[in-house]
mmCIF file of C-alpha atoms in Angstrom:
data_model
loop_
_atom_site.group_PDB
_atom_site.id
_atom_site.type_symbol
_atom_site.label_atom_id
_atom_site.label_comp_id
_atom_site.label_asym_id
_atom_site.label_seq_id
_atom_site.Cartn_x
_atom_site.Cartn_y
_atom_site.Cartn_z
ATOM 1 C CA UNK B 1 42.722 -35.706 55.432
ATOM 2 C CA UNK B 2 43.841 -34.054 52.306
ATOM 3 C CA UNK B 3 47.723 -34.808 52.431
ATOM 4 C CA UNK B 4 46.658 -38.862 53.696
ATOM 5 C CA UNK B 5 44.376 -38.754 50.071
ATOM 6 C CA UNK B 6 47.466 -37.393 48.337
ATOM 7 C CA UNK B 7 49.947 -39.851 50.124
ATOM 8 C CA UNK B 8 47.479 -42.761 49.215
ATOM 9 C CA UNK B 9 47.260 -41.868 45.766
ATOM 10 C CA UNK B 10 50.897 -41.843 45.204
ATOM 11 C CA UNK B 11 51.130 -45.157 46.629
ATOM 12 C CA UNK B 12 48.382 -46.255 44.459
ATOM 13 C CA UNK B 13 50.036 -45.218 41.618
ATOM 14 C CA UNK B 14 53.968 -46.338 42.248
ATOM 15 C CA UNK B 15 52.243 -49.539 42.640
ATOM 16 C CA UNK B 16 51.454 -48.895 38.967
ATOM 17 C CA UNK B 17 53.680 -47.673 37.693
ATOM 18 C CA UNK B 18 56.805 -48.720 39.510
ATOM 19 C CA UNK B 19 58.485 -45.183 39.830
ATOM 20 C CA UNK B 20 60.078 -43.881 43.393
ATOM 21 C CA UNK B 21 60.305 -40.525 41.692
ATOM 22 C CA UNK B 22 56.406 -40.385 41.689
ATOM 23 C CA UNK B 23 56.430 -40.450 45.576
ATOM 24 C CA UNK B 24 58.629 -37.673 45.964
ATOM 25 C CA UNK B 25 57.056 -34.848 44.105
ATOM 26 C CA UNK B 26 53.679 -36.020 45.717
ATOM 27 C CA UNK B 27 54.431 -36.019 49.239
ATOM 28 C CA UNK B 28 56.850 -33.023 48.971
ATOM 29 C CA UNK B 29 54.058 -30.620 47.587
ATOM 30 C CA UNK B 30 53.350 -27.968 49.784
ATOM 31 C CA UNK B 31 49.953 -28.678 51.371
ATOM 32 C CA UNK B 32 49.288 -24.527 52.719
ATOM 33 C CA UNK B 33 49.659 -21.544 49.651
ATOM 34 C CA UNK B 34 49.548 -22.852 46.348
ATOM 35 C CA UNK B 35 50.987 -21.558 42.642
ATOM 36 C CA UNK B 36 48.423 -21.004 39.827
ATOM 37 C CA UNK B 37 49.393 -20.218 36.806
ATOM 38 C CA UNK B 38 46.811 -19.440 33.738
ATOM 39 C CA UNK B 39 47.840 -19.559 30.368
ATOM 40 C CA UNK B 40 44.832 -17.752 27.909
ATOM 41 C CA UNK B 41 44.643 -15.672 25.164
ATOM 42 C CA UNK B 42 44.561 -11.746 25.834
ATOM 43 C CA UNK B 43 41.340 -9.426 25.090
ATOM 44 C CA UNK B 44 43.173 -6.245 24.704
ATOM 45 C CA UNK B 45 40.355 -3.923 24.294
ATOM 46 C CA UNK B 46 37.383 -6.551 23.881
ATOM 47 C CA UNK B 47 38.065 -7.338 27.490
ATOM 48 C CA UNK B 48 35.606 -4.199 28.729
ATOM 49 C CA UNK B 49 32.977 -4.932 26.289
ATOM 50 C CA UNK B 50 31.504 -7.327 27.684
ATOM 51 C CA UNK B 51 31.518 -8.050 31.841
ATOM 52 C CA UNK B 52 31.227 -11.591 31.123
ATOM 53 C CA UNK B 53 34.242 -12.061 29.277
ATOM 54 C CA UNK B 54 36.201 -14.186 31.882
ATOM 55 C CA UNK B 55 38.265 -16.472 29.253
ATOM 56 C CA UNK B 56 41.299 -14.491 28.571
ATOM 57 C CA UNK B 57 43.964 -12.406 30.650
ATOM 58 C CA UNK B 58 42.063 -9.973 31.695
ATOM 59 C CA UNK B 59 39.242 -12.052 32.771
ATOM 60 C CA UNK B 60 41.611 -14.805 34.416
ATOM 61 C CA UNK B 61 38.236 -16.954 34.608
ATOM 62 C CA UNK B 62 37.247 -14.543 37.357
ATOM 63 C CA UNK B 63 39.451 -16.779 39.324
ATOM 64 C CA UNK B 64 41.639 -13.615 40.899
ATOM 65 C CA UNK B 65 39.956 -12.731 43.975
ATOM 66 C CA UNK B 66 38.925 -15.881 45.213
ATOM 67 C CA UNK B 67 42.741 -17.555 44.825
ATOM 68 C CA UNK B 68 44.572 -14.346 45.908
ATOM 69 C CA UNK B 69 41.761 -14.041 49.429
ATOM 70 C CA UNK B 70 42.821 -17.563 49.926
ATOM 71 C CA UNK B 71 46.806 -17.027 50.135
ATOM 72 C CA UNK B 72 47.365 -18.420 46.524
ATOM 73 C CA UNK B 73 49.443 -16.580 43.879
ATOM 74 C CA UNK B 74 47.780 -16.464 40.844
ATOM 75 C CA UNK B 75 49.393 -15.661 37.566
ATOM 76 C CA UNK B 76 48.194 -15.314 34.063
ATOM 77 C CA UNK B 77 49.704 -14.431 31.498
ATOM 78 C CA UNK B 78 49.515 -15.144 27.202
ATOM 79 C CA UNK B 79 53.046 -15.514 26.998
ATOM 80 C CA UNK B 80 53.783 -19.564 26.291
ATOM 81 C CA UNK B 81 56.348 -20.309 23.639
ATOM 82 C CA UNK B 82 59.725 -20.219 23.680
ATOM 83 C CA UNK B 83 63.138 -20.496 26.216
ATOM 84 C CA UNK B 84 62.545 -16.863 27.494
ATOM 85 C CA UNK B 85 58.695 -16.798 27.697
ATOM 86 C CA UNK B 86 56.367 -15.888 31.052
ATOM 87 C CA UNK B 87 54.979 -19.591 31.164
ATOM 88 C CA UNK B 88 58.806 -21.074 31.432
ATOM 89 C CA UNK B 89 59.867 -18.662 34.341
ATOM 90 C CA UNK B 90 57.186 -20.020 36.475
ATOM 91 C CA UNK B 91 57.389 -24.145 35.529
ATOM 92 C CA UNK B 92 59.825 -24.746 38.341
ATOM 93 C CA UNK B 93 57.691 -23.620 40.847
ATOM 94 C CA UNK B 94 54.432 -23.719 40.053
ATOM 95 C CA UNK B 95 51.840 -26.647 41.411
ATOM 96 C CA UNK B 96 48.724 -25.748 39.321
ATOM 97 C CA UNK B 97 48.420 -24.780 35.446
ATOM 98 C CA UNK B 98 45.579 -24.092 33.863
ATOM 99 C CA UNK B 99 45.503 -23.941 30.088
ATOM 100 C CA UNK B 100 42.811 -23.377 27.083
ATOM 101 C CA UNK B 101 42.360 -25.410 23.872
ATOM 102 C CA UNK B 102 41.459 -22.082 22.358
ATOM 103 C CA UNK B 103 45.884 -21.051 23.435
ATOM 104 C CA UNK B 104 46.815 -23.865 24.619
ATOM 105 C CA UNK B 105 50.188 -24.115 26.658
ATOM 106 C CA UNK B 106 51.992 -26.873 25.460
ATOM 107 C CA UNK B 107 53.152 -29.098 28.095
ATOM 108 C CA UNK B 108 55.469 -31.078 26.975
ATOM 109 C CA UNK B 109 57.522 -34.134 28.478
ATOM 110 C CA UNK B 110 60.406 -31.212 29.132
ATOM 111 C CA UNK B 111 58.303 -28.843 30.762
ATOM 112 C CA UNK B 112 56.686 -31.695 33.138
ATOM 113 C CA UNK B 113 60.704 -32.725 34.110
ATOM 114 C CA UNK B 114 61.046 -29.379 35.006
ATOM 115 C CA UNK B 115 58.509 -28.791 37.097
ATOM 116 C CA UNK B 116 58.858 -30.435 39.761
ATOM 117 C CA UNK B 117 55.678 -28.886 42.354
ATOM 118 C CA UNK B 118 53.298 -29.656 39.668
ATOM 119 C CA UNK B 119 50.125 -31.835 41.066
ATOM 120 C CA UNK B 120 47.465 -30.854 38.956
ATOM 121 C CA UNK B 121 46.760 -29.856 34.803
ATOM 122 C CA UNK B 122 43.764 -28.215 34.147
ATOM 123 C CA UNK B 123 41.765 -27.546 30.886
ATOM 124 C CA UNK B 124 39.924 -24.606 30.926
ATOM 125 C CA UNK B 125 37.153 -26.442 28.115
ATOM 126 C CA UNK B 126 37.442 -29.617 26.599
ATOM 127 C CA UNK B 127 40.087 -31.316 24.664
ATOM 128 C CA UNK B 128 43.887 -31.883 26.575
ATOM 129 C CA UNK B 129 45.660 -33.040 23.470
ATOM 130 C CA UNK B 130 48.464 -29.857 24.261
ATOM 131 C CA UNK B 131 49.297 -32.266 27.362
ATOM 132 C CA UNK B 132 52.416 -34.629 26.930
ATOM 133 C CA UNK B 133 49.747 -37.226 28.434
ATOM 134 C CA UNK B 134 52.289 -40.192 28.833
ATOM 135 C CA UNK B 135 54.611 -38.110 30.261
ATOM 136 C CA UNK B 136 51.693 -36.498 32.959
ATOM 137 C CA UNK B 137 50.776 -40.187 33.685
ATOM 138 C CA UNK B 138 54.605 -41.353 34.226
ATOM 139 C CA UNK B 139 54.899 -38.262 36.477
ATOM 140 C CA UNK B 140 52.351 -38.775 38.614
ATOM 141 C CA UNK B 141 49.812 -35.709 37.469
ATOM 142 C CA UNK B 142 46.431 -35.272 37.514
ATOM 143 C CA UNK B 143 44.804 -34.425 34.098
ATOM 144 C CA UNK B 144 41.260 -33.169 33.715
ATOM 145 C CA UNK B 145 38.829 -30.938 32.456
ATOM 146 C CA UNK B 146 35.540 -29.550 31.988
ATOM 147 C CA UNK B 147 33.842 -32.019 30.569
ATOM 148 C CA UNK B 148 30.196 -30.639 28.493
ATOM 149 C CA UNK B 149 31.757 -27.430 29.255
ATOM 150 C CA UNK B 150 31.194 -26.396 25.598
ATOM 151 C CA UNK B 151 29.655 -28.946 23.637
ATOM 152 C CA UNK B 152 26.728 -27.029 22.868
ATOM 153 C CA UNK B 153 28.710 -23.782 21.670
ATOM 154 C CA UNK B 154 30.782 -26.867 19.287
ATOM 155 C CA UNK B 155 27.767 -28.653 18.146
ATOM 156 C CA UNK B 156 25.907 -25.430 17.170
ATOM 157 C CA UNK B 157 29.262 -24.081 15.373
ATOM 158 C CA UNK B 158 29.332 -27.029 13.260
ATOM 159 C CA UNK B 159 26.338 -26.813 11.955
ATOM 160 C CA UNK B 160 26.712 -23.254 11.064
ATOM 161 C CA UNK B 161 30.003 -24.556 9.211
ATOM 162 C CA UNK B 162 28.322 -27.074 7.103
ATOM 163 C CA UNK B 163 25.495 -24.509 5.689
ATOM 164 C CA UNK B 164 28.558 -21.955 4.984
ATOM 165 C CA UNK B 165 29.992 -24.751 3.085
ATOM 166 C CA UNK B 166 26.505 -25.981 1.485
ATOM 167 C CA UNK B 167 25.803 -22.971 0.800
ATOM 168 C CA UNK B 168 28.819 -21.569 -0.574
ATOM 169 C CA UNK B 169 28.476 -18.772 1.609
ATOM 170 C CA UNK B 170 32.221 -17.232 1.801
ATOM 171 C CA UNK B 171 32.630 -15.466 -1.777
ATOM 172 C CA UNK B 172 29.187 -14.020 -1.405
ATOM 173 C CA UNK B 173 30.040 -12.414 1.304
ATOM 174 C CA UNK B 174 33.415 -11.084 -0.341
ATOM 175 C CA UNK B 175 31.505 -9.709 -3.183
ATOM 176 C CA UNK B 176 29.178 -7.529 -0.859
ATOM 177 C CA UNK B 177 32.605 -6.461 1.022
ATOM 178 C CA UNK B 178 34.387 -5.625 -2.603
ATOM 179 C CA UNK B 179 31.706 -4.246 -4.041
ATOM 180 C CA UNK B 180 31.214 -7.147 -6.479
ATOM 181 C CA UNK B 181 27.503 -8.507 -7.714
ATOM 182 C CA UNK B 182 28.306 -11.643 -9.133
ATOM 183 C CA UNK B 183 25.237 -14.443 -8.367
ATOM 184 C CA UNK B 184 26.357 -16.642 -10.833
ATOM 185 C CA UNK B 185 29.715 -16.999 -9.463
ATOM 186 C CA UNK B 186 28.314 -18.212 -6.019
ATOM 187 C CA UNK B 187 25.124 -20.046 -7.489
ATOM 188 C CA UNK B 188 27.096 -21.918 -9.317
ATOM 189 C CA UNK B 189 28.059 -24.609 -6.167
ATOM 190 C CA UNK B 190 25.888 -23.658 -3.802
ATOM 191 C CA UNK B 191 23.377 -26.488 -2.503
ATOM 192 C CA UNK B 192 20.619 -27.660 -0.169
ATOM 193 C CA UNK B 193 21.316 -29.280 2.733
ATOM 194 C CA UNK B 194 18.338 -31.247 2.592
ATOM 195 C CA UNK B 195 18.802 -34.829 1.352
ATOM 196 C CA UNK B 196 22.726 -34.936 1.307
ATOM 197 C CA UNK B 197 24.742 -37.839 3.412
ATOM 198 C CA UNK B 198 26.093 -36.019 6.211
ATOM 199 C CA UNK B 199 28.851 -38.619 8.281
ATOM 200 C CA UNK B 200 30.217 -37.320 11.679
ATOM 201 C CA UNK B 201 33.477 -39.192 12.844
ATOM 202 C CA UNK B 202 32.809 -39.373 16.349
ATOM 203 C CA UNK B 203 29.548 -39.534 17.973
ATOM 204 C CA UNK B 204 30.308 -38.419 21.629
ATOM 205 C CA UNK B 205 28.696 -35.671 23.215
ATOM 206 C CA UNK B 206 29.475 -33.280 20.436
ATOM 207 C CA UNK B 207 28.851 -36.227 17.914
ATOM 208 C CA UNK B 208 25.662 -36.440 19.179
ATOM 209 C CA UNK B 209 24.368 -32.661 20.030
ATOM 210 C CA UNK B 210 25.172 -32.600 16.172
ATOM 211 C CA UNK B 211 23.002 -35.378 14.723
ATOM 212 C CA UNK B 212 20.222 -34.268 16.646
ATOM 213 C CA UNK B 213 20.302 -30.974 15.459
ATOM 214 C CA UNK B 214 20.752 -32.102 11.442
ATOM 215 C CA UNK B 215 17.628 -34.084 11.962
ATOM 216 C CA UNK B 216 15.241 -31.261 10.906
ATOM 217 C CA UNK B 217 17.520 -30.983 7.642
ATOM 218 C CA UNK B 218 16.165 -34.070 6.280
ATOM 219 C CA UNK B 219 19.554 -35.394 6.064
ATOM 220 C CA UNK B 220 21.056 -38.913 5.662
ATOM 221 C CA UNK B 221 22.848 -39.236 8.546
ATOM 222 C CA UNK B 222 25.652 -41.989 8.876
ATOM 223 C CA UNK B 223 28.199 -42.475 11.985
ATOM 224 C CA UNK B 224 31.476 -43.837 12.859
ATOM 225 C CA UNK B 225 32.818 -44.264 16.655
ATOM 226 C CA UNK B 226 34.634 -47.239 18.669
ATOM 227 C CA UNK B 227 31.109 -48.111 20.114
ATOM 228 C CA UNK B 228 27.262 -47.228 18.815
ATOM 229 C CA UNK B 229 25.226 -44.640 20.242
ATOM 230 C CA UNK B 230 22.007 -44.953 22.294
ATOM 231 C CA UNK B 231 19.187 -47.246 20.318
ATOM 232 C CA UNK B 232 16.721 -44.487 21.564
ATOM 233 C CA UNK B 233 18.487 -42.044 19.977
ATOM 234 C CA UNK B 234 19.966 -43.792 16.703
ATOM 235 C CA UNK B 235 15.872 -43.943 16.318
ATOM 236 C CA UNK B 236 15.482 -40.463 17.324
ATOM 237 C CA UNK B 237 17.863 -39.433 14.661
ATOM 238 C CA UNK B 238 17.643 -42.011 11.969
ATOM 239 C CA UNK B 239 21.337 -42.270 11.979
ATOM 240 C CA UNK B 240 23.315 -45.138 10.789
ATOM 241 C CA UNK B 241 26.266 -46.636 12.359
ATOM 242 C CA UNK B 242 29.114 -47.394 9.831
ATOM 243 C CA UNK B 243 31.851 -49.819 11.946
ATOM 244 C CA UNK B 244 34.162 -49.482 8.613
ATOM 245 C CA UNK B 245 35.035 -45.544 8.064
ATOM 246 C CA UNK B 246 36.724 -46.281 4.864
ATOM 247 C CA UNK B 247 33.712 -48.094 3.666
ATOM 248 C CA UNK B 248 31.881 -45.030 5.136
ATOM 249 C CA UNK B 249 33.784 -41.725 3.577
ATOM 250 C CA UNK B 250 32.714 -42.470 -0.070
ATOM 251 C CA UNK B 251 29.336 -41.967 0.849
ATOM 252 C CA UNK B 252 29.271 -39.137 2.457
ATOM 253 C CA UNK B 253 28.656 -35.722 1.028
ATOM 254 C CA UNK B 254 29.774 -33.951 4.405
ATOM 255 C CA UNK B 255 32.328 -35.429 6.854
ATOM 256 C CA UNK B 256 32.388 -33.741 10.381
ATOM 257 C CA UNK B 257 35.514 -34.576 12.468
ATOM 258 C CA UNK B 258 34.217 -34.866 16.113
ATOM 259 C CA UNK B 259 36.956 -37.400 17.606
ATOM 260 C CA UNK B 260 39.702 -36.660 20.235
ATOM 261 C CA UNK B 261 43.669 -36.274 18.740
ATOM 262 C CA UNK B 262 45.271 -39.230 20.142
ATOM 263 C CA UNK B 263 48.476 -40.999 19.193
ATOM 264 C CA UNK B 264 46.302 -43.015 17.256
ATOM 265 C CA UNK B 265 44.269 -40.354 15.604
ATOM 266 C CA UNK B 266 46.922 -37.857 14.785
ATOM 267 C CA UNK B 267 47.381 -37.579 11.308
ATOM 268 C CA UNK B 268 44.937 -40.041 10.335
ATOM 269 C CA UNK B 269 43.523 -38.087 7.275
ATOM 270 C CA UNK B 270 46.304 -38.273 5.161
ATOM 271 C CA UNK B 271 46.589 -38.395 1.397
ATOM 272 C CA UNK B 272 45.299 -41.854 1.140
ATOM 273 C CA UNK B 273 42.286 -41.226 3.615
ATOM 274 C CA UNK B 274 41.228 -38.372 1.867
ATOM 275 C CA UNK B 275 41.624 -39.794 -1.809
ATOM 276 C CA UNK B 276 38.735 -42.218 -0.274
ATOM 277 C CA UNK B 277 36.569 -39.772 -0.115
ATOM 278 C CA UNK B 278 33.794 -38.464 -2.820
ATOM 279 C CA UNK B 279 35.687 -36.042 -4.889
ATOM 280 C CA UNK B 280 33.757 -32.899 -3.766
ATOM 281 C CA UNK B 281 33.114 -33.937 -0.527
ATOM 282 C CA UNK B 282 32.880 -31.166 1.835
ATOM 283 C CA UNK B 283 35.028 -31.194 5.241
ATOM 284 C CA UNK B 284 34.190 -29.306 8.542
ATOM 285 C CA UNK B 285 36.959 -29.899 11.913
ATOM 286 C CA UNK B 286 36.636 -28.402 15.122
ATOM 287 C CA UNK B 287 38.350 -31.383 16.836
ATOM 288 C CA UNK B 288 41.888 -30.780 16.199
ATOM 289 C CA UNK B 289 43.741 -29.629 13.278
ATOM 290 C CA UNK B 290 46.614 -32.616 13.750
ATOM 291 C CA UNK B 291 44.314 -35.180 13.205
ATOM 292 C CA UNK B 292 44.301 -33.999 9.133
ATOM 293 C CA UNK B 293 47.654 -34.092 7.069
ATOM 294 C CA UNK B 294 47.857 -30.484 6.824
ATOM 295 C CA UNK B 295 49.745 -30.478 2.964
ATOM 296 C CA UNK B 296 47.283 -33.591 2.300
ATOM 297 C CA UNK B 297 44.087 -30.944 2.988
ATOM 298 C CA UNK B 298 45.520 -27.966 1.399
ATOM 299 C CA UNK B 299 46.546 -30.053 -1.789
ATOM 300 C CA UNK B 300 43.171 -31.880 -2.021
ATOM 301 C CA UNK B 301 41.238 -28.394 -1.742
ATOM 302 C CA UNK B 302 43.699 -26.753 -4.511
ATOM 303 C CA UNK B 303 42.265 -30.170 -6.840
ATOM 304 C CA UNK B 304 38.637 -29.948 -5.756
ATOM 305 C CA UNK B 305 38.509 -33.547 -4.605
ATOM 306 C CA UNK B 306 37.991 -31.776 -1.347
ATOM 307 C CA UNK B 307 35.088 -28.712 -2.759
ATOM 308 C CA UNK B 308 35.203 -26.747 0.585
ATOM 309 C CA UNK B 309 37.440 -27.425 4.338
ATOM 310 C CA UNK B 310 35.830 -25.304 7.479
ATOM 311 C CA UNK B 311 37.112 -25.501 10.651
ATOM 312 C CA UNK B 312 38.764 -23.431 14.008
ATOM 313 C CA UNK B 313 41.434 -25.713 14.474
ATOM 314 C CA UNK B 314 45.180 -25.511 13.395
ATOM 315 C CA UNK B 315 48.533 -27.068 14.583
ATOM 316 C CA UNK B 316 50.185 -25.320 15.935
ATOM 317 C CA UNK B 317 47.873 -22.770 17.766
ATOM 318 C CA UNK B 318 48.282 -19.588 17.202
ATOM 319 C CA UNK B 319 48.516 -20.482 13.465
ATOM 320 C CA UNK B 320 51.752 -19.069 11.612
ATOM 321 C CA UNK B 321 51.124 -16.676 9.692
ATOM 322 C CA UNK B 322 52.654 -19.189 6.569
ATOM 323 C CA UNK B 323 50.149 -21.956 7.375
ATOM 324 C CA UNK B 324 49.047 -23.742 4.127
ATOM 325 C CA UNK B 325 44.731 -23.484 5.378
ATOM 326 C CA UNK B 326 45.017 -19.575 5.529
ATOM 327 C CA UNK B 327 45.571 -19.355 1.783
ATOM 328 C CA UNK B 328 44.044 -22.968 0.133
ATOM 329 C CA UNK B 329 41.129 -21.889 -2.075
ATOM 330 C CA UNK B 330 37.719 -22.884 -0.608
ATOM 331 C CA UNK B 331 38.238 -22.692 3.149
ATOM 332 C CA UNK B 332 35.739 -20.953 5.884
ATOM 333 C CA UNK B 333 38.427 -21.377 8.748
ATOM 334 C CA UNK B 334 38.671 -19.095 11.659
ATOM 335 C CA UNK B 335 40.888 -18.880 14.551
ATOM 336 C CA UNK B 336 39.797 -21.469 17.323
ATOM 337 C CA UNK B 337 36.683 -19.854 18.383
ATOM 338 C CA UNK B 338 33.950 -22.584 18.574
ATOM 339 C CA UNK B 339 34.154 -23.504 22.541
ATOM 340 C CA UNK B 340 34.688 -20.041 23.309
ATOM 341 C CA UNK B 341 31.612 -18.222 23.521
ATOM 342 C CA UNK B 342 30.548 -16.175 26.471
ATOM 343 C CA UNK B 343 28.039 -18.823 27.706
ATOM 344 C CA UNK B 344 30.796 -21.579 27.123
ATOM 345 C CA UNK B 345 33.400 -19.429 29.262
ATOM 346 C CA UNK B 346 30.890 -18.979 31.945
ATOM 347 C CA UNK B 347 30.614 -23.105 32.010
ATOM 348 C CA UNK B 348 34.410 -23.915 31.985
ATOM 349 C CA UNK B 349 35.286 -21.226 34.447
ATOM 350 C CA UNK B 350 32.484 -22.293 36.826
ATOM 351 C CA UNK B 351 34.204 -25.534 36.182
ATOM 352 C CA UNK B 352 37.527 -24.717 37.025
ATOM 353 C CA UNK B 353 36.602 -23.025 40.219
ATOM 354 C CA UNK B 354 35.030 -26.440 41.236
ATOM 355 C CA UNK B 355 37.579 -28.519 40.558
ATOM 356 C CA UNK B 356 40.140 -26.207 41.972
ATOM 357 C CA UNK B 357 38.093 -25.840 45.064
ATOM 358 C CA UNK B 358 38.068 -29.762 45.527
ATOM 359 C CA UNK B 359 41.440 -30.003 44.881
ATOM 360 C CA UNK B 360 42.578 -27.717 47.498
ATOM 361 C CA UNK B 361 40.069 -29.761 49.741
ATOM 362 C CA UNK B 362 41.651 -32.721 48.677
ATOM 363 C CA UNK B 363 38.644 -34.148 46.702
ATOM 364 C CA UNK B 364 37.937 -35.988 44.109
ATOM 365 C CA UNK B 365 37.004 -34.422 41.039
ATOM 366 C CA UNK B 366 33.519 -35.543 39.056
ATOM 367 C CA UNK B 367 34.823 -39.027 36.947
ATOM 368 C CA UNK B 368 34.366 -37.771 33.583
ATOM 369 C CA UNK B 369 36.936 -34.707 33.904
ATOM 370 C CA UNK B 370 39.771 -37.011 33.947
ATOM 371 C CA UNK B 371 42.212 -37.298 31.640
ATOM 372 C CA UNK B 372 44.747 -38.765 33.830
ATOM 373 C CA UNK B 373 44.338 -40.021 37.395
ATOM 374 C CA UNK B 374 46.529 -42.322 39.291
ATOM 375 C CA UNK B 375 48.914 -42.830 36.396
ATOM 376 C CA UNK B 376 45.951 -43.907 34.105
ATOM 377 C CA UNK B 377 44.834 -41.866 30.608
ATOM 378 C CA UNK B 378 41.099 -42.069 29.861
ATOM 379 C CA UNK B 379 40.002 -44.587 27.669
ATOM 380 C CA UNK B 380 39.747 -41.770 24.556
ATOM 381 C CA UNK B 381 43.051 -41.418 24.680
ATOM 382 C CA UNK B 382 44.631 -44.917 25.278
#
């Protein structure tokens, strides 16, 4: 039953797509022991402080025992960049990879050529932007993810962003670590949240987590996305749509990027974009870091037209050590640690094991993890 599924879905899609090569590498997969490989970011010593800490190496989602009791060969490794690195060795060969936003293994249009058993792309979270996704549609390969898997842990880490920002939280805390007592030197920009225009840029399910939980700031709460949100809850929230979102950044006091990279998105806050904004507007991106002009953010914070940039997201990932956002003046980044938390890796593994579990039963997945199916990207990333 499982191999007729995967025979019929090829079909489906060379009907498409019009590529023969498509029909090979599906019916030639191997339909007994399978290749996994995990790419996520090593605990080192962090790894036995906590038993729940199944998101990196070490933890290998808690995945190991279950694949290896099966016959599968699971390998996980950190190692992703480069001619010579772990991740290439095993892209001829391997028929399952399974990557993080948080260290994401790029796949790139190369890397998909190359491998020639891969069937299936999994995100470990939410967010497969490191996925060449024309390429993994061309090819043939399933895309998905966990979809929800952390949009709590994302909503509530914005929100902690925007009151570091407000707040003007950062020196403070340098003075307490220097040994410096200086409250004028904070005081002097710090603000209430209440009463300011706060404008997300996306209103999905992270969009949305986050407007409900501004609403007991007393906010003024304004929204941009390719469709409006619930009546119930634009009442629920008092939230304004805004269809125009260069008729909506001057308003706003705090912007909150909450949309998906896309070819359309990348790069979309450029100089121009951001010179549209009110000059001391404050910034806060845990989508993706490509979707801002990188020079365009660090030169707008070195001005003050941007007063304060917070976010966990960088391109590339791992940030260089030479990246512009470490050393701009009034930043609160961090590495990318919002959709990370224990409880969030508990979700997205869970979620992994299902998906994996219906793929090797040669089931469908639930509709909102794809990214790619049949040759077709989903509709947030067309």
């Amino acid at each position: 039953m499982a191999m007729k599924q995967v025979a019929n879905s090829a079909i489906k899609a060379i009907a498409n797509s019009g590529s023969s090569s498509l029909l090979a590498r599906r019916l030639h997969a191997s339909p007994g022991s399978k290749k996994i490989v995990g790419v996520f970011y090593k605990a080192n010593e962090y790894f036995t402080k906590n038993p729940n800490f199944v998101g990196c190496v070490e933890g290998a989602l808690g995945l190991r025992q279950w694949l290896e009791s099966q016959g599968h060969q699971y390998i996980v490794t950190d190692d992703k960049e480069g001619p010579g690195c772990e991740l290439e060795k095993h892209i001829p060969d391997l028929h399952v990879l399974i990557s993080t936003p948080f260290h994401p293994a790029y796949v790139t249009a190369e890397r998909i050529k190359k491998a020639k058993n891969l069937q299936l792309l999994l995100t470990a979270g939410i967010g497969s932007d490191h996925v060449d996704l024309k390429a993994a549609a061309e090819a043939g390969l399933t895309v998905a993810e966990v979809t929800g898997s952390n949009v709590v842990s994302v909503a509530e880490d914005e929100l902690m962003r925007i009151l570091i920002l407000v707040r003007n939280f950062v020196p403070g805390y340098h003075q307490v670590i220097t040994g410096d007592w200086n409250v004028a030197g904070i005081a002097y920009r710090a603000y209430d949240l209440e009463g300011k225009t706060v404008g997300t840029i996306g209103a999905g399910r992270i969009g949305k987590l986050l407007l409900q939980r501004l609403k007991p700031f007393n906010c003024n709460l304004l929204y941009h996305d390719r469709v409006k949100i619930d009546p119930e809850l634009e009442k629920q929230t008092g939230a304004k749509f805004e269809e125009d979102l260069d008729a909506m950044l001057p308003k706003c006091d705090i912007i909150v990027i909450n949309m998906p990279l896309t070819e359309k998105t990348r790069g979309m806050f450029d100089k121009d974009r951001i010179a549209k904004m009110k000059k001391g507007v404050l910034i806060v991106n845990n989508a993706r870091g490509a979707i801002m002009d990188t020079q365009a953010v660090a030169d707008a914070c070195s001005s003050g037209h941007i007063a304060g940039y917070s976010g966990d997201v960088w391109y590339p990932q791992p940030a260089p050590k030479d990246h512009p956002w470490r050393y701009m003046p009034n930043q609160a980044m961090t590495p990318h640690i919002s959709g990370t938390t224990i409880d969030a890796q508990l979700r997205y593994a869970a979620g992994v094991k299902d998906m994996l579990e219906r793929y090797f039963k040669g089931e469908d997945f639930p509709e909102q993890n794809y990214i790619v199916k049949a040759g077709e990207l989903a509709p947030q990333y067309r």
